Amino acid sequence: MTAGSHDLVIRGATLVTCDPEGTVLADAAVAIRGEKIDWIGPTALAPASARRVIEARDRILMPGLVNLHCHAADSLFRGLVEDLPLEPWLQTVWKAERAILTEETCELGARLGFAELLLSGVTTVMDMFWHPEATVRAAKALGIRVATGGIFFDFPGMDGHGAERRRADAEAFAAAHAGDPTVFVGTLPHGTYTVGPAGLADAFAVAEAAGGFFSTHAAETRAEQDTVTGRYGRSVIRHLGALGLLSPRTVLAHCVHVDAEEIAAMAASGTTVAHNPLSNLKLASGFAPVPAMLEAGVNVALGTDGAISGNDIDLWLAMRLAATLHKAVTGDATAVSPRQALAMATTAGARALGASDRIGSIEVGKQADLVLVATDRVHAAPLFDPVAHLVFAAGRADVTDVLVAGRPVVEAGRLLTADVPALLADVHALKARTLASIGRT
């Protein structure tokens, strides 16, 4: 191997690849050329030099995390509404959003959320929010991959657009970002109780034509189930199935209230579930039957939901909850193993986006979306099982370095792509107006 032929070599790491074999290597090295992983092997055989070398002793090298359900711009409303179930909570949230959200503030909120995500090692996020062009601008500025697209509601939205414009807006977005390697194009109808069959069909048609994803909230609460069943005579998942909307391009957020027949239908259709354990707990929505989904072969990925429903967007916490909560709920200590939980935060999200050949694992030829996690901490010693350590002991504060497509975006715990003090000043400037929007001071 020619000395200096690589842009970056990371040496001496404990390597957790998340590849199909679950390969874990001690004292390993990864060489990067351009945007891609070019070589993987023992440190002793690594290139002697490169344009840059990172000595990664006492660190785990892992793939970038994939957050498959987020509302990043809702970070502007972090902690605004507490101790309410979903439906009355939404009414207060929407009141604040109507008063505060513009294309400019949506971009500001997305920057805040994406900064939080990158600092925690998330390199790809599916984001559902108003003004998706603002979301893309924020993502490109900070250097995170984003899956987003047209929003669908049957009533006028926070962007001032009515239902009659939704399909055209979504088609225009898809056309504008076709072929962009950092933007996964799709459509995001809010839910079966806020979007009727015609709107859902339009959203799916746009996603299908674009070769992208179709994502919606589904079966999150019992009240939602009651509303949909009363309106259509069938449950949320059965309704989606009857409309032909369960498919390999479909990502359903939550799926808390689903039965065995619905789980089987999701598995057979290749539908992905984005599990959001923290918001389901905080909003008292219930416990998604994730072990049953995994047993049935459903592709289950992880999401954080928005900071307004969980107060942060911490995928490490979601991963730990996924690997612990279901043990208690089922009474089975083997429910959701550490390897399954880590896969939910990496490869499952990549699969849902049709991007398993590009992201989600550390393999030669894939994009160099990489995260270094410190293990020289008192809460991290000793290290026996690196995968279990990542799920049960590590956290976002342990992330030291993050690369997206080989480009450093976090270095020594510092975000390189944003002026964080200026970002926070802009966010704080909205606080008084946000409080006033819901009658508080």
Short mmCIF file of C-alpha atoms in Angstrom, two decimals:
data_model
loop_
_atom_site.label_atom_id
_atom_site.label_comp_id
_atom_site.label_asym_id
_atom_site.label_seq_id
_atom_site.Cartn_x
_atom_site.Cartn_y
_atom_site.Cartn_z
CA MET A 1 0.00 0.00 0.00
CA THR A 2 1.49 3.32 -1.07
CA ALA A 3 2.51 5.55 1.83
CA GLY A 4 0.44 8.67 1.97
CA SER A 5 -2.11 7.39 -0.54
CA HIS A 6 -4.92 7.66 1.98
CA ASP A 7 -6.58 10.76 3.33
CA LEU A 8 -7.01 9.35 6.82
CA VAL A 9 -5.98 6.30 8.80
CA ILE A 10 -7.56 5.56 12.18
CA ARG A 11 -5.26 3.23 14.15
CA GLY A 12 -5.39 1.19 17.32
CA ALA A 13 -9.15 1.21 17.81
CA THR A 14 -11.49 -1.47 19.02
CA LEU A 15 -13.53 -1.85 15.85
CA VAL A 16 -17.26 -2.63 15.98
CA THR A 17 -18.22 -3.01 12.33
CA CYS A 18 -21.94 -3.90 12.50
CA ASP A 19 -21.32 -5.96 9.36
CA PRO A 20 -23.48 -9.06 8.67
CA GLU A 21 -21.08 -11.27 10.63
CA GLY A 22 -20.99 -8.90 13.60
CA THR A 23 -17.22 -8.55 13.28
CA VAL A 24 -15.42 -6.96 16.22
CA LEU A 25 -11.65 -6.45 16.01
CA ALA A 26 -9.18 -5.41 18.68
CA ASP A 27 -6.30 -3.09 17.78
CA ALA A 28 -7.75 -2.44 14.34
CA ALA A 29 -7.23 0.21 11.71
CA VAL A 30 -9.39 1.73 8.99
CA ALA A 31 -8.01 3.63 6.01
CA ILE A 32 -10.14 6.19 4.18
CA ARG A 33 -9.71 7.51 0.68
CA GLY A 34 -12.01 10.37 -0.28
CA GLU A 35 -15.51 9.65 1.02
CA LYS A 36 -15.10 5.90 1.33
CA ILE A 37 -13.60 3.21 3.50
CA ASP A 38 -10.71 1.74 1.51
CA TRP A 39 -9.07 -0.73 3.88
CA ILE A 40 -9.79 -2.50 7.19
CA GLY A 41 -7.39 -4.68 9.14
CA PRO A 42 -4.97 -5.02 12.04
CA THR A 43 -3.09 -1.90 13.07
CA ALA A 44 0.17 -3.76 12.51
CA LEU A 45 -0.64 -4.01 8.80
CA ALA A 46 -2.09 -0.53 8.37
CA PRO A 47 -0.59 2.05 6.00
CA ALA A 48 2.49 3.55 7.57
CA SER A 49 1.37 7.08 6.79
CA ALA A 50 -1.48 9.09 5.40
CA ARG A 51 -2.41 12.72 5.05
CA ARG A 52 -3.82 12.42 8.56
CA VAL A 53 -3.56 9.75 11.24
CA ILE A 54 -5.78 9.38 14.31
CA GLU A 55 -4.35 7.26 17.11
CA ALA A 56 -7.45 5.67 18.62
CA ARG A 57 -6.17 3.62 21.56
CA ASP A 58 -8.82 3.46 24.30
CA ARG A 59 -11.56 4.19 21.78
CA ILE A 60 -14.20 2.19 19.97
CA LEU A 61 -14.63 2.89 16.28
CA MET A 62 -18.20 2.30 15.16
CA PRO A 63 -20.51 3.25 12.28
CA GLY A 64 -22.37 6.54 12.33
CA LEU A 65 -25.78 6.18 13.96
CA VAL A 66 -29.03 6.43 11.99
CA ASN A 67 -31.96 8.20 13.68
CA LEU A 68 -35.05 7.10 11.77
CA HIS A 69 -37.65 9.40 13.32
CA CYS A 70 -37.01 12.97 14.43
CA HIS A 71 -38.49 16.46 14.40
CA ALA A 72 -35.23 18.39 14.77
CA ALA A 73 -36.68 21.90 14.60
CA ASP A 74 -38.97 21.10 17.51
CA SER A 75 -35.82 21.52 19.60
CA LEU A 76 -36.89 25.18 19.76
CA PHE A 77 -39.69 24.04 22.10
CA ARG A 78 -37.65 21.75 24.35
CA GLY A 79 -39.33 21.48 27.75
CA LEU A 80 -42.23 23.77 26.82
CA VAL A 81 -45.05 21.29 27.43
CA GLU A 82 -44.85 18.68 30.17
CA ASP A 83 -46.94 15.92 31.76
CA LEU A 84 -49.65 15.55 29.12
CA PRO A 85 -50.68 12.62 26.92
CA LEU A 86 -50.23 12.98 23.17
CA GLU A 87 -53.53 14.48 22.05
CA PRO A 88 -53.79 17.48 24.47
CA TRP A 89 -50.02 17.82 24.29
CA LEU A 90 -50.26 18.24 20.50
CA GLN A 91 -52.85 20.99 20.82
CA THR A 92 -50.47 23.07 22.94
CA VAL A 93 -47.48 22.25 20.73
CA TRP A 94 -49.33 23.29 17.59
CA LYS A 95 -50.35 26.58 19.20
CA ALA A 96 -46.68 27.41 19.83
CA GLU A 97 -45.64 26.24 16.37
CA ARG A 98 -48.25 28.43 14.65
CA ALA A 99 -46.91 31.47 16.48
CA ILE A 100 -43.19 30.81 16.07
CA LEU A 101 -42.49 28.77 12.98
CA THR A 102 -41.39 30.41 9.75
CA GLU A 103 -38.98 29.06 7.17
CA GLU A 104 -36.22 30.96 8.98
CA THR A 105 -37.04 29.62 12.45
CA CYS A 106 -37.48 26.10 11.07
CA GLU A 107 -33.93 26.30 9.74
CA LEU A 108 -32.70 27.63 13.08
CA GLY A 109 -34.42 24.81 14.96
CA ALA A 110 -33.05 22.24 12.54
CA ARG A 111 -29.53 23.59 13.06
CA LEU A 112 -29.97 23.26 16.81
CA GLY A 113 -31.26 19.71 16.51
CA PHE A 114 -28.65 18.62 13.99
CA ALA A 115 -25.87 20.04 16.17
CA GLU A 116 -27.13 17.89 19.04
CA LEU A 117 -27.33 14.83 16.80
CA LEU A 118 -23.86 15.20 15.28
CA LEU A 119 -22.24 15.71 18.67
CA SER A 120 -23.79 12.39 19.69
CA GLY A 121 -22.58 10.48 16.64
CA VAL A 122 -25.73 10.50 14.52
CA THR A 123 -24.69 10.88 10.89
CA THR A 124 -28.05 10.23 9.19
CA VAL A 125 -31.49 11.38 10.34
CA MET A 126 -35.03 11.06 9.01
CA ASP A 127 -36.68 14.37 9.82
CA MET A 128 -40.38 15.19 9.55
CA PHE A 129 -41.06 18.91 9.71
CA TRP A 130 -42.43 21.95 7.96
CA HIS A 131 -40.33 23.69 5.30
CA PRO A 132 -38.16 20.71 4.28
CA GLU A 133 -35.98 22.98 2.15
CA ALA A 134 -34.97 24.74 5.37
CA THR A 135 -34.21 21.33 6.87
CA VAL A 136 -31.93 20.51 3.94
CA ARG A 137 -30.11 23.85 4.21
CA ALA A 138 -29.45 23.20 7.88
CA ALA A 139 -28.31 19.64 7.20
CA LYS A 140 -25.89 20.71 4.49
CA ALA A 141 -24.49 23.51 6.63
CA LEU A 142 -23.78 21.17 9.53
CA GLY A 143 -22.77 18.14 7.48
CA ILE A 144 -25.37 15.54 8.40
CA ARG A 145 -27.20 13.27 5.97
CA VAL A 146 -30.94 13.88 6.05
CA ALA A 147 -33.99 11.94 4.90
CA THR A 148 -36.88 14.33 4.43
CA GLY A 149 -39.49 15.53 1.99
CA GLY A 150 -42.99 16.80 1.53
CA ILE A 151 -45.28 17.00 4.56
CA PHE A 152 -48.93 16.02 4.17
CA PHE A 153 -51.84 17.25 6.33
CA ASP A 154 -55.51 17.64 5.47
CA PHE A 155 -55.62 21.08 7.09
CA PRO A 156 -53.54 24.23 6.53
CA GLY A 157 -50.11 23.73 8.00
CA MET A 158 -47.53 25.84 9.79
CA ASP A 159 -46.05 26.57 6.36
CA GLY A 160 -49.27 28.30 5.27
CA HIS A 161 -50.01 25.66 2.64
CA GLY A 162 -53.31 23.82 2.34
CA ALA A 163 -53.95 20.20 1.46
CA GLU A 164 -54.41 21.07 -2.21
CA ARG A 165 -50.71 22.04 -2.49
CA ARG A 166 -49.17 19.09 -0.71
CA ARG A 167 -48.61 16.78 -3.66
CA ALA A 168 -47.13 19.50 -5.86
CA ASP A 169 -44.86 20.66 -3.04
CA ALA A 170 -43.66 17.09 -2.45
CA GLU A 171 -43.03 16.50 -6.15
CA ALA A 172 -41.06 19.73 -6.44
CA PHE A 173 -38.92 18.81 -3.44
CA ALA A 174 -38.24 15.33 -4.81
CA ALA A 175 -37.24 16.73 -8.20
CA ALA A 176 -34.96 19.35 -6.65
CA HIS A 177 -32.99 16.79 -4.63
CA ALA A 178 -32.96 13.78 -6.94
CA GLY A 179 -29.51 12.24 -6.98
CA ASP A 180 -28.18 14.23 -4.02
CA PRO A 181 -26.00 11.78 -2.06
CA THR A 182 -26.63 13.56 1.24
CA VAL A 183 -30.43 13.82 0.94
CA PHE A 184 -32.75 10.82 1.01
CA VAL A 185 -35.97 11.96 -0.64
CA GLY A 186 -39.39 10.79 0.52
CA THR A 187 -42.78 11.89 1.76
CA LEU A 188 -44.02 12.29 5.32
CA PRO A 189 -47.80 12.39 5.83
CA HIS A 190 -48.43 13.11 9.49
CA GLY A 191 -50.77 10.24 10.30
CA THR A 192 -53.92 8.36 9.39
CA TYR A 193 -56.00 10.58 11.68
CA THR A 194 -54.77 13.84 10.12
CA VAL A 195 -54.46 12.72 6.49
CA GLY A 196 -57.28 11.00 4.63
CA PRO A 197 -56.95 8.14 2.13
CA ALA A 198 -56.51 10.48 -0.85
CA GLY A 199 -53.66 12.39 0.79
CA LEU A 200 -51.96 9.17 1.89
CA ALA A 201 -52.24 7.78 -1.63
CA ASP A 202 -50.77 10.97 -3.08
CA ALA A 203 -47.87 10.83 -0.64
CA PHE A 204 -47.14 7.20 -1.46
CA ALA A 205 -47.32 7.86 -5.20
CA VAL A 206 -44.79 10.69 -4.94
CA ALA A 207 -42.44 8.55 -2.84
CA GLU A 208 -42.75 5.65 -5.27
CA ALA A 209 -42.09 7.84 -8.31
CA ALA A 210 -39.02 9.30 -6.62
CA GLY A 211 -37.72 5.91 -5.49
CA GLY A 212 -37.84 7.21 -1.93
CA PHE A 213 -39.38 6.46 1.44
CA PHE A 214 -42.92 6.94 2.79
CA SER A 215 -43.09 7.62 6.52
CA THR A 216 -45.96 8.37 8.87
CA HIS A 217 -46.89 8.16 12.54
CA ALA A 218 -48.86 4.97 13.14
CA ALA A 219 -50.65 3.34 16.08
CA GLU A 220 -48.95 5.59 18.62
CA THR A 221 -51.83 5.88 21.09
CA ARG A 222 -55.12 4.18 21.91
CA ALA A 223 -56.95 7.44 21.22
CA GLU A 224 -55.49 7.45 17.70
CA GLN A 225 -56.63 3.86 17.21
CA ASP A 226 -60.12 4.73 18.41
CA THR A 227 -60.32 7.72 16.06
CA VAL A 228 -59.18 5.78 13.01
CA THR A 229 -61.32 2.74 13.81
CA GLY A 230 -64.37 4.94 14.30
CA ARG A 231 -63.76 6.76 11.03
CA TYR A 232 -62.79 3.84 8.77
CA GLY A 233 -63.95 0.72 10.58
CA ARG A 234 -60.43 -0.69 10.89
CA SER A 235 -57.27 -0.14 12.93
CA VAL A 236 -54.39 2.05 11.80
CA ILE A 237 -52.19 -0.76 10.43
CA ARG A 238 -55.12 -2.53 8.78
CA HIS A 239 -56.16 0.78 7.26
CA LEU A 240 -52.68 1.34 5.82
CA GLY A 241 -52.63 -2.23 4.54
CA ALA A 242 -56.03 -1.89 2.89
CA LEU A 243 -54.78 1.23 1.10
CA GLY A 244 -51.72 -0.65 -0.17
CA LEU A 245 -49.31 1.44 1.87
CA LEU A 246 -47.35 -1.30 3.65
CA SER A 247 -44.18 -1.85 1.64
CA PRO A 248 -40.36 -1.96 1.77
CA ARG A 249 -40.33 1.84 1.32
CA THR A 250 -42.69 2.37 4.28
CA VAL A 251 -41.41 3.58 7.67
CA LEU A 252 -44.00 3.63 10.45
CA ALA A 253 -43.10 5.61 13.55
CA HIS A 254 -44.14 4.14 16.92
CA CYS A 255 -46.47 1.14 16.27
CA VAL A 256 -47.20 0.87 19.98
CA HIS A 257 -50.71 -0.57 19.65
CA VAL A 258 -50.42 -3.40 17.15
CA ASP A 259 -51.50 -7.03 17.30
CA ALA A 260 -49.92 -10.24 16.02
CA GLU A 261 -51.79 -10.14 12.72
CA GLU A 262 -50.64 -6.57 12.08
CA ILE A 263 -47.06 -7.45 12.99
CA ALA A 264 -47.18 -10.33 10.50
CA ALA A 265 -48.48 -7.98 7.81
CA MET A 266 -45.67 -5.52 8.45
CA ALA A 267 -43.09 -8.30 8.29
CA ALA A 268 -44.51 -9.80 5.09
CA SER A 269 -44.61 -6.42 3.35
CA GLY A 270 -41.08 -5.38 4.33
CA THR A 271 -42.36 -2.39 6.30
CA THR A 272 -39.95 -0.78 8.78
CA VAL A 273 -40.96 0.31 12.27
CA ALA A 274 -39.15 3.27 13.85
CA HIS A 275 -39.22 2.55 17.58
CA ASN A 276 -39.25 5.68 19.79
CA PRO A 277 -39.12 4.36 23.36
CA LEU A 278 -38.48 7.62 25.20
CA SER A 279 -41.39 9.61 23.77
CA ASN A 280 -43.68 6.59 24.17
CA LEU A 281 -42.77 6.53 27.85
CA LYS A 282 -42.94 10.27 28.47
CA LEU A 283 -46.29 10.73 26.71
CA ALA A 284 -47.69 7.59 28.36
CA SER A 285 -48.41 6.09 24.95
CA GLY A 286 -47.50 2.54 25.94
CA PHE A 287 -44.94 -0.14 25.13
CA ALA A 288 -44.37 -1.15 21.53
CA PRO A 289 -44.15 -4.97 21.18
CA VAL A 290 -40.64 -4.81 19.76
CA PRO A 291 -39.55 -8.36 20.73
CA ALA A 292 -42.55 -9.77 18.87
CA MET A 293 -41.74 -7.59 15.86
CA LEU A 294 -38.13 -8.76 15.79
CA GLU A 295 -39.20 -12.38 16.17
CA ALA A 296 -41.58 -11.98 13.23
CA GLY A 297 -38.85 -10.48 11.06
CA VAL A 298 -39.95 -6.84 11.05
CA ASN A 299 -37.12 -4.41 10.33
CA VAL A 300 -37.11 -2.34 13.54
CA ALA A 301 -35.01 0.83 13.60
CA LEU A 302 -34.67 3.52 16.27
CA GLY A 303 -35.84 7.10 16.54
CA THR A 304 -35.71 9.85 19.12
CA ASP A 305 -38.88 11.71 18.13
CA GLY A 306 -38.52 15.45 18.84
CA ALA A 307 -36.96 17.24 21.79
CA ILE A 308 -40.38 18.61 22.65
CA SER A 309 -41.67 15.10 23.42
CA GLY A 310 -38.54 13.68 25.04
CA ASN A 311 -36.59 16.82 25.97
CA ASP A 312 -33.57 15.67 24.01
CA ILE A 313 -32.81 13.74 20.83
CA ASP A 314 -30.42 11.20 22.30
CA LEU A 315 -30.24 8.02 20.22
CA TRP A 316 -27.90 6.45 22.78
CA LEU A 317 -30.68 6.67 25.36
CA ALA A 318 -33.15 5.23 22.84
CA MET A 319 -30.75 2.35 22.21
CA ARG A 320 -30.34 1.62 25.92
CA LEU A 321 -34.09 1.81 26.51
CA ALA A 322 -34.72 -0.54 23.59
CA ALA A 323 -32.34 -3.07 25.14
CA THR A 324 -33.68 -2.80 28.71
CA LEU A 325 -37.32 -1.74 28.66
CA HIS A 326 -38.56 -4.79 26.80
CA LYS A 327 -36.82 -7.17 29.17
CA ALA A 328 -38.95 -5.81 31.99
CA VAL A 329 -42.16 -5.65 29.94
CA THR A 330 -41.86 -9.25 28.74
CA GLY A 331 -40.16 -10.74 31.80
CA ASP A 332 -37.53 -12.14 29.44
CA ALA A 333 -33.92 -11.12 30.11
CA THR A 334 -32.96 -12.11 26.56
CA ALA A 335 -35.47 -9.76 24.90
CA VAL A 336 -33.68 -7.31 22.55
CA SER A 337 -30.02 -8.23 22.82
CA PRO A 338 -27.28 -5.60 22.70
CA ARG A 339 -26.49 -6.62 19.14
CA GLN A 340 -30.11 -6.20 18.12
CA ALA A 341 -30.28 -2.79 19.79
CA LEU A 342 -27.10 -1.62 18.07
CA ALA A 343 -28.41 -2.89 14.73
CA MET A 344 -31.61 -0.91 15.31
CA ALA A 345 -29.48 2.24 15.58
CA THR A 346 -27.33 1.49 12.53
CA THR A 347 -28.04 -1.17 9.90
CA ALA A 348 -31.83 -1.23 10.30
CA GLY A 349 -32.06 2.47 9.53
CA ALA A 350 -29.78 2.08 6.52
CA ARG A 351 -31.95 -0.76 5.24
CA ALA A 352 -35.11 1.32 5.63
CA LEU A 353 -33.57 4.01 3.44
CA GLY A 354 -32.45 1.53 0.80
CA ALA A 355 -28.88 2.51 1.64
CA SER A 356 -27.40 -0.68 3.09
CA ASP A 357 -24.74 -0.55 0.39
CA ARG A 358 -23.60 2.90 1.54
CA ILE A 359 -24.09 3.42 5.27
CA GLY A 360 -24.87 1.61 8.53
CA SER A 361 -21.75 -0.53 8.86
CA ILE A 362 -17.98 -0.33 8.51
CA GLU A 363 -17.09 -2.24 5.37
CA VAL A 364 -14.71 -1.59 2.47
CA GLY A 365 -16.38 0.48 -0.23
CA LYS A 366 -18.95 2.07 2.06
CA GLN A 367 -19.16 5.71 3.00
CA ALA A 368 -16.81 6.73 5.81
CA ASP A 369 -19.53 7.70 8.28
CA LEU A 370 -17.62 6.90 11.45
CA VAL A 371 -17.76 7.58 15.18
CA LEU A 372 -15.06 7.29 17.84
CA VAL A 373 -16.21 6.57 21.39
CA ALA A 374 -13.88 7.02 24.36
CA THR A 375 -13.41 4.11 26.75
CA ASP A 376 -10.77 5.68 29.04
CA ARG A 377 -13.43 6.92 31.45
CA VAL A 378 -14.25 5.68 34.95
CA HIS A 379 -17.72 4.58 33.89
CA ALA A 380 -16.23 2.73 30.92
CA ALA A 381 -13.69 0.49 32.63
CA PRO A 382 -13.08 -2.36 32.27
CA LEU A 383 -14.13 -3.20 28.71
CA PHE A 384 -15.13 -6.83 28.12
CA ASP A 385 -17.79 -6.87 25.39
CA PRO A 386 -17.55 -3.81 23.11
CA VAL A 387 -21.09 -4.17 21.74
CA ALA A 388 -22.69 -4.52 25.17
CA HIS A 389 -20.52 -1.63 26.34
CA LEU A 390 -21.86 0.65 23.59
CA VAL A 391 -25.46 -0.20 24.45
CA PHE A 392 -25.37 -0.34 28.24
CA ALA A 393 -22.41 1.79 29.40
CA ALA A 394 -21.51 4.34 26.75
CA GLY A 395 -23.40 7.51 25.96
CA ARG A 396 -23.29 10.56 23.78
CA ALA A 397 -20.87 12.35 26.11
CA ASP A 398 -18.31 9.67 25.23
CA VAL A 399 -18.35 10.54 21.51
CA THR A 400 -15.07 12.27 20.64
CA ASP A 401 -14.92 12.33 16.84
CA VAL A 402 -17.46 12.03 14.03
CA LEU A 403 -16.88 11.80 10.29
CA VAL A 404 -19.49 12.00 7.54
CA ALA A 405 -18.30 10.84 4.11
CA GLY A 406 -14.74 11.02 5.42
CA ARG A 407 -15.10 14.65 6.47
CA PRO A 408 -14.52 15.49 10.16
CA VAL A 409 -17.58 17.21 11.63
CA VAL A 410 -16.81 16.62 15.31
CA GLU A 411 -13.25 16.60 16.62
CA ALA A 412 -12.24 16.12 20.26
CA GLY A 413 -15.87 16.65 21.24
CA ARG A 414 -16.15 19.98 19.40
CA LEU A 415 -18.56 20.61 16.54
CA LEU A 416 -16.58 21.96 13.59
CA THR A 417 -19.47 22.97 11.35
CA ALA A 418 -21.34 25.53 13.43
CA ASP A 419 -20.68 28.55 15.63
CA VAL A 420 -22.37 27.05 18.67
CA PRO A 421 -22.44 30.22 20.87
CA ALA A 422 -24.04 32.20 18.03
CA LEU A 423 -26.53 29.40 17.39
CA LEU A 424 -27.54 29.33 21.04
CA ALA A 425 -27.91 33.11 21.15
CA ASP A 426 -30.34 32.98 18.22
CA VAL A 427 -32.31 30.20 19.92
CA HIS A 428 -32.51 32.03 23.25
CA ALA A 429 -33.77 35.15 21.47
CA LEU A 430 -37.02 33.30 20.67
CA LYS A 431 -37.74 32.20 24.23
CA ALA A 432 -39.98 35.06 25.39
CA ARG A 433 -42.12 34.95 22.25
CA THR A 434 -42.42 31.17 22.53
CA LEU A 435 -43.67 31.38 26.11
CA ALA A 436 -46.12 34.13 25.21
CA SER A 437 -47.57 31.96 22.44
CA ILE A 438 -49.05 29.61 25.03
CA GLY A 439 -49.94 32.30 27.56
CA ARG A 440 -46.88 32.05 29.78
CA THR A 441 -44.19 34.52 30.77
#
